[in-house]
CSV table of C-alpha atoms in Angstrom, one decimal:
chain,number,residue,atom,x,y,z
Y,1,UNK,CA,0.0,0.0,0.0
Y,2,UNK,CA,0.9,3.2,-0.6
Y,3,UNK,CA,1.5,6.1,2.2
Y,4,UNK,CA,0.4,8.7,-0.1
Y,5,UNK,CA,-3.0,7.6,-1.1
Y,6,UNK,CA,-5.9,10.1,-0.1
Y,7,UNK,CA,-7.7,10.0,3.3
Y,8,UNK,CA,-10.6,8.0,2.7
Y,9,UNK,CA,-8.9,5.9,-0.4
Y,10,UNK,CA,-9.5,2.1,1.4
Y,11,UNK,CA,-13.2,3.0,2.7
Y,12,UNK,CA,-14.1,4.9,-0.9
Y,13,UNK,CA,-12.9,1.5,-2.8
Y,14,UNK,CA,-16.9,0.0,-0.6
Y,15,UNK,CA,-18.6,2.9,-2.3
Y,16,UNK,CA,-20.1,3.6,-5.5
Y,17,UNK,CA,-22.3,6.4,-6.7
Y,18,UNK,CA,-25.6,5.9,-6.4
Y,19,UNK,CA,-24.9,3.9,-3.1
Y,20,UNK,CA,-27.3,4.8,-0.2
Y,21,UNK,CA,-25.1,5.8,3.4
Y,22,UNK,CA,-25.2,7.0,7.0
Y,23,UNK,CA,-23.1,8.9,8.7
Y,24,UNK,CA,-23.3,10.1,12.3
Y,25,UNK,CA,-23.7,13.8,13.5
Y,26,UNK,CA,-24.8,16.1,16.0
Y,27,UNK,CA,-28.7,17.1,16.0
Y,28,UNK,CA,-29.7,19.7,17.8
Y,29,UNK,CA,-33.3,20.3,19.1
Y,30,UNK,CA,-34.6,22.4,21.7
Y,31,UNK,CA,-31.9,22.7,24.6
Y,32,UNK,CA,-31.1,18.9,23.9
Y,33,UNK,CA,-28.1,17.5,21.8
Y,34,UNK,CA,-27.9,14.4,20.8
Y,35,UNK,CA,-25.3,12.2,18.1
Y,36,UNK,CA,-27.8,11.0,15.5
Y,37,UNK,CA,-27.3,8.8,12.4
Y,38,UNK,CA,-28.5,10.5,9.3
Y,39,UNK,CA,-29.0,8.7,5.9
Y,40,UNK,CA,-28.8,9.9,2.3
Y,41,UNK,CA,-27.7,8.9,-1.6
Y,42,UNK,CA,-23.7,9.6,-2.0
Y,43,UNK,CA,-23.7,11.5,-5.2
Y,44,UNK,CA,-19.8,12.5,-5.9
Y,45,UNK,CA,-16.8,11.5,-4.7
Y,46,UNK,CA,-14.7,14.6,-4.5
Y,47,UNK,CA,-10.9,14.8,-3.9
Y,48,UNK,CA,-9.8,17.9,-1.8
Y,49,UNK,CA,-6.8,19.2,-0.8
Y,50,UNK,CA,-6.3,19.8,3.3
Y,51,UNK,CA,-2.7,20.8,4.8
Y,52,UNK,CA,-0.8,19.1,1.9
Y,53,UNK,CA,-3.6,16.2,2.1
Y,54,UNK,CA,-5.8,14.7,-0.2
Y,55,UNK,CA,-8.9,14.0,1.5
Y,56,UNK,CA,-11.6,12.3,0.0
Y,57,UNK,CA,-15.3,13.9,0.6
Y,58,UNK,CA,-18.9,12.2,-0.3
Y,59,UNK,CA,-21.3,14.9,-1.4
Y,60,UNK,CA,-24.9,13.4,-0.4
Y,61,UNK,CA,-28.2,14.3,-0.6
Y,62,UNK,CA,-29.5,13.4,2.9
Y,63,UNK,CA,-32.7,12.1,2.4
Y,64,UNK,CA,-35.7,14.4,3.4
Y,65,UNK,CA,-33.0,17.6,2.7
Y,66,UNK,CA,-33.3,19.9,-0.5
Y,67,UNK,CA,-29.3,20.8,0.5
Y,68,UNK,CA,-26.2,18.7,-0.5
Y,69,UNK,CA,-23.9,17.6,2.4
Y,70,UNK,CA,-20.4,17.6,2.4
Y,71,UNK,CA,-19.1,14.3,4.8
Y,72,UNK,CA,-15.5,13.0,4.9
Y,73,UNK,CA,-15.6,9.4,3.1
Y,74,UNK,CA,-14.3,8.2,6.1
Y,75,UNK,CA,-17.2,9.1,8.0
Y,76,UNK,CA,-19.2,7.2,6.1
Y,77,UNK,CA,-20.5,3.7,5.7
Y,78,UNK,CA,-22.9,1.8,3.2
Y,79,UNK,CA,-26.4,1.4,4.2
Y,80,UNK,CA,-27.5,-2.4,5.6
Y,81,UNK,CA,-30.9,-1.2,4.0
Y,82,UNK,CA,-31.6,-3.3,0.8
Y,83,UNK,CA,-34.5,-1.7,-0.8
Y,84,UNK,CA,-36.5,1.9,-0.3
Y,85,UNK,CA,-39.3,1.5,-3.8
């Protein structure tokens, strides 16, 4: 393996576009806060450049949003659901 390979390069060889993931983030409602999975449709792979880096970021559509997010690919993990029609 190679030391140079992007943050995120062994996780983003389990995703494809199109593939739906979870991530985990912090929700907050009210006065509470809670760490929350959150679920969407990874869209693009983007490569990004952080403190002489490559870091590789999934740009999702979290499901029920009209607003892309931007997660770290590391942060994120397939989705054991099979089928949403």
């Amino acid at each position: 393996t190679s030391k140079n390979k992007a943050l995120g390069a062994s996780k983003a060889q389990n995703l494809v576009v199109g593939d739906i993931v979870t991530w985990k983030t912090w929700s907050y409602n009210m006065d509470t806060e809670i760490f929350e999975s959150k679920e969407g449709l990874l869209i693009e792979v983007i490569e990004e450049n952080r403190l002489e880096n490559i870091v590789l970021i999934g740009k999702i559509m979290p499901f029920g949003a009209s607003e892309y997010e931007f997660i770290p690919i590391i942060s994120l993990k397939k989705s054991t659901k099979q089928d949403y029609l």
